[in-house]
Amino acid sequence: MLNATTPGAASLSGRIDMASCAGLAQPLAQLAAQGPLRLDLSGVETADSAALALLLSARRAAAAAGHPLTLSGIPAGLATLAGLYNLEPLLRAGD
């Protein structure tokens, strides 16, 4: 679930996987393109490789608009998965 919490801040929560990412991709990319965004991931219960693709897509949308995307509260499982794909620097970029 994607929640815009305050201007420039949002959170993802619940299960972020292949089934949920389809409905999250466009709203998250639009939010990331509107301005600098801090995205809190501490409420993510489980995530798979589709979650990584979702975050990278949001990062591309933010970069294309010239805005930073900062991720916080990255769950250990997602960080481990990013490590398997050698994507940790992309998750940390913008911090």
Short mmCIF file of C-alpha atoms in Angstrom, two decimals:
data_model
loop_
_atom_site.label_atom_id
_atom_site.label_comp_id
_atom_site.label_asym_id
_atom_site.label_seq_id
_atom_site.Cartn_x
_atom_site.Cartn_y
_atom_site.Cartn_z
CA MET A 1 0.00 0.00 0.00
CA LEU A 2 1.26 3.48 -0.92
CA ASN A 3 0.43 6.36 1.42
CA ALA A 4 1.41 9.98 0.82
CA THR A 5 2.00 11.07 4.42
CA THR A 6 3.04 14.72 4.03
CA PRO A 7 4.25 16.81 1.10
CA GLY A 8 7.52 15.23 0.01
CA ALA A 9 7.02 12.07 2.08
CA ALA A 10 5.29 8.76 1.50
CA SER A 11 5.38 5.21 2.76
CA LEU A 12 5.00 1.73 1.35
CA SER A 13 3.58 -1.00 3.55
CA GLY A 14 2.38 -4.57 3.47
CA ARG A 15 3.34 -7.13 0.90
CA ILE A 16 5.20 -5.61 -2.06
CA ASP A 17 5.41 -8.31 -4.70
CA MET A 18 4.52 -9.11 -8.29
CA ALA A 19 0.79 -8.99 -7.54
CA SER A 20 0.81 -5.61 -5.78
CA CYS A 21 3.44 -3.78 -7.83
CA ALA A 22 1.27 -3.42 -10.92
CA GLY A 23 -1.08 -1.11 -9.05
CA LEU A 24 1.72 0.79 -7.32
CA ALA A 25 4.03 1.56 -10.24
CA GLN A 26 2.22 4.50 -11.83
CA PRO A 27 1.15 6.28 -8.59
CA LEU A 28 4.63 5.93 -7.10
CA ALA A 29 6.35 7.16 -10.28
CA GLN A 30 4.02 10.17 -10.41
CA LEU A 31 4.69 10.98 -6.77
CA ALA A 32 8.45 10.66 -7.29
CA ALA A 33 8.33 12.97 -10.31
CA GLN A 34 6.43 15.73 -8.47
CA GLY A 35 9.32 16.80 -6.28
CA PRO A 36 11.87 15.53 -3.78
CA LEU A 37 10.47 12.45 -2.07
CA ARG A 38 11.42 10.55 1.07
CA LEU A 39 9.92 7.06 0.86
CA ASP A 40 9.63 5.10 4.12
CA LEU A 41 9.78 1.34 3.63
CA SER A 42 9.67 0.34 7.31
CA GLY A 43 6.09 -0.95 6.94
CA VAL A 44 6.98 -3.41 4.19
CA GLU A 45 6.32 -6.91 5.52
CA THR A 46 7.59 -8.92 2.57
CA ALA A 47 9.09 -7.98 -0.78
CA ASP A 48 10.35 -9.80 -3.83
CA SER A 49 12.31 -8.81 -6.92
CA ALA A 50 9.26 -6.95 -8.25
CA ALA A 51 9.65 -4.57 -5.28
CA LEU A 52 13.19 -3.80 -6.42
CA ALA A 53 11.93 -3.11 -9.94
CA LEU A 54 9.25 -0.82 -8.47
CA LEU A 55 11.80 1.18 -6.48
CA LEU A 56 14.18 1.46 -9.42
CA SER A 57 11.35 2.65 -11.63
CA ALA A 58 10.45 5.31 -9.06
CA ARG A 59 14.10 6.35 -8.88
CA ARG A 60 14.21 6.72 -12.68
CA ALA A 61 11.03 8.85 -12.65
CA ALA A 62 12.47 11.08 -9.94
CA ALA A 63 15.80 11.44 -11.75
CA ALA A 64 14.10 12.23 -15.05
CA ALA A 65 12.24 15.06 -13.32
CA GLY A 66 15.44 16.24 -11.61
CA HIS A 67 14.32 15.30 -8.10
CA PRO A 68 15.95 13.12 -5.45
CA LEU A 69 14.27 10.01 -4.10
CA THR A 70 15.47 9.01 -0.65
CA LEU A 71 14.61 5.60 0.79
CA SER A 72 14.43 4.98 4.53
CA GLY A 73 13.58 1.99 6.67
CA ILE A 74 14.69 -0.54 4.08
CA PRO A 75 13.76 -3.97 5.48
CA ALA A 76 16.59 -6.45 5.92
CA GLY A 77 15.06 -8.91 3.45
CA LEU A 78 14.84 -6.28 0.74
CA ALA A 79 18.39 -5.13 1.42
CA THR A 80 19.56 -8.75 1.15
CA LEU A 81 17.71 -9.18 -2.13
CA ALA A 82 19.26 -5.97 -3.45
CA GLY A 83 22.65 -7.37 -2.49
CA LEU A 84 22.03 -10.52 -4.50
CA TYR A 85 21.41 -8.36 -7.57
CA ASN A 86 24.24 -5.95 -6.72
CA LEU A 87 21.76 -3.06 -6.39
CA GLU A 88 22.56 -1.74 -2.90
CA PRO A 89 24.10 1.50 -4.27
CA LEU A 90 20.92 2.27 -6.18
CA LEU A 91 18.82 1.83 -3.03
CA ARG A 92 21.14 4.14 -1.10
CA ALA A 93 21.46 6.77 -3.84
CA GLY A 94 19.79 10.03 -2.90
CA ASP A 95 20.39 9.57 0.84
#
